[in-house]
Amino acid sequence: MSERLLIRNGRLLDPSSGRDEILDVAIADGKIVGLAPHIDASGYHVIDATGALVVPGLVDIHTHAYWGGTLLGVNADKVGPRSGVTTWVDCGSSGAATFEGFFHHVIKPSRLRIIPFINLSYIGLTQAGNLSIDVGELFDWRFADLRELRRVRAEYGSVIAGVKLRASNNACGANGPVVLPLAREAANILEVPLMIHIGNAPPIIDEVLPYLKAGDILTHIYNPSVGGCVLDQRMRLRPSVREALARGVKMDLGHGGASFSFEVAQAAIEEGLLPDAISTDIYAHNIEGVVKDLPHIMAKFLSLGFSLEQVIRLTTCSPADILGRPDLGRVELGGEADLAVFHVRHDPVQVHDSLGVGREAPTTLECALTLCRGQIIDMLDDGRAEGRTYSSDQSRKGRDRGDRK
Ligand SMILES: [Zn+2]
């Protein structure tokens, strides 16, 4: 932990400061203690980053990391080393009933930084991903229990960084009009941002957006679903989305297994809806499918014409700022030594959206090193597979309804 490291001669790209130059980075006691063109290596363990890209540890603002406690959960400590993601924002995997287990069994022991948003539903996402049970977490609105959220707040206070609501038919059925105001109230009580997921209606996106204010987060912004799409039938941005943008609602990609369409993204971007964060919505059923990891999603945005600087900004300081964490997603003297080292490959690869539409990504990022709080995060093999597939019966049922996770 207290090892002194010198990452030598890499291209340091830090959008928060505008830095893009060849530099040495010195690390001691979990902090960055030197940033200069040449630092004396004596007393340091040297990592040669010649020809590689050095960036702040990535911040993925939409993940599902409650492995063992939910079917969807993936083990951040196993995906982190191959992806450069040092900050994992878990979006509503746990509810008041299951938060204690998440905190003690997963968040505390992790070598990475897992930041939880708590689900409005008492049961969180314990049932999600099991289509044979097929009961959304808010099919019964009594699970939206504010007393229980107050109890968790009293116990865990500032650990909880946000409230999450899945406002789509598969999660809350027809209960949108009841649970939307309760989600607003919950975020007010906890004094944290509210993140709302949109998908298949009901509720439709126009009913959802009024509950989000400046600093809150809309996720799955380029999803192609009926009623939950940011575009109208003429592929124009809906007025409700323009209003949300104007009042400062933050826009999160949340790629997921069913929530990203290249066609929607291109049209929405042309209409002025840019993401404030590029995130995966990684979970056990898409980790071996269209999501894989954050660098894979970043390659899709490089294929859409985003610059490397833009893509790094949207996975470092921009999501950190949404979280109100100016200590994360940047490389500063005296700051947290969260870093990722990538090889930038210019061999084109095929990438796909959630609908299976393919594009060529001209550039990909291959993670060579992940460092969190100055500690090298080694590969971990606990003998457990992270990926899961729906059984063929279940996936057919999910496809018919068109409302997988
Ligand atoms: Zn999600």
PDB file of N, CA, C and O and ligand atoms in Angstrom, residues 62 64 164 281 405, ligand 1:
ATOM      1  N   HIS A  62     -22.548   4.339 -13.607  1.00  0.00           N
ATOM      2  CA  HIS A  62     -23.699   3.422 -13.608  1.00  0.00           C
ATOM      3  C   HIS A  62     -23.212   1.977 -13.677  1.00  0.00           C
ATOM      4  O   HIS A  62     -22.890   1.469 -14.746  1.00  0.00           O
ATOM      5  N   HIS A  64     -23.443  -2.162 -11.518  1.00  0.00           N
ATOM      6  CA  HIS A  64     -24.131  -3.037 -10.552  1.00  0.00           C
ATOM      7  C   HIS A  64     -23.096  -3.964  -9.944  1.00  0.00           C
ATOM      8  O   HIS A  64     -22.658  -4.918 -10.575  1.00  0.00           O
ATOM      9  N   LYS A 164     -31.929   5.889  -6.344  1.00  0.00           N
ATOM     10  CA  LYS A 164     -32.181   5.374  -7.688  1.00  0.00           C
ATOM     11  C   LYS A 164     -33.619   4.891  -7.809  1.00  0.00           C
ATOM     12  O   LYS A 164     -34.130   4.215  -6.918  1.00  0.00           O
ATOM     13  N   ASP A 281     -23.598   0.676 -17.154  1.00  0.00           N
ATOM     14  CA  ASP A 281     -24.703  -0.138 -16.627  1.00  0.00           C
ATOM     15  C   ASP A 281     -24.306  -1.614 -16.758  1.00  0.00           C
ATOM     16  O   ASP A 281     -25.051  -2.435 -17.280  1.00  0.00           O
ATOM     17  N   LYS A 405     -33.679  -6.007 -18.548  1.00  0.00           N
ATOM     18  CA  LYS A 405     -33.160  -5.019 -17.603  1.00  0.00           C
ATOM     19  C   LYS A 405     -32.937  -3.666 -18.247  1.00  0.00           C
ATOM     20  O   LYS A 405     -32.330  -3.566 -19.267  1.00  0.00           O
TER      21      LYS A 405
HETATM   22 ZN    ZN B   1     -28.664  -0.109 -14.152  1.00  0.00          ZN
END
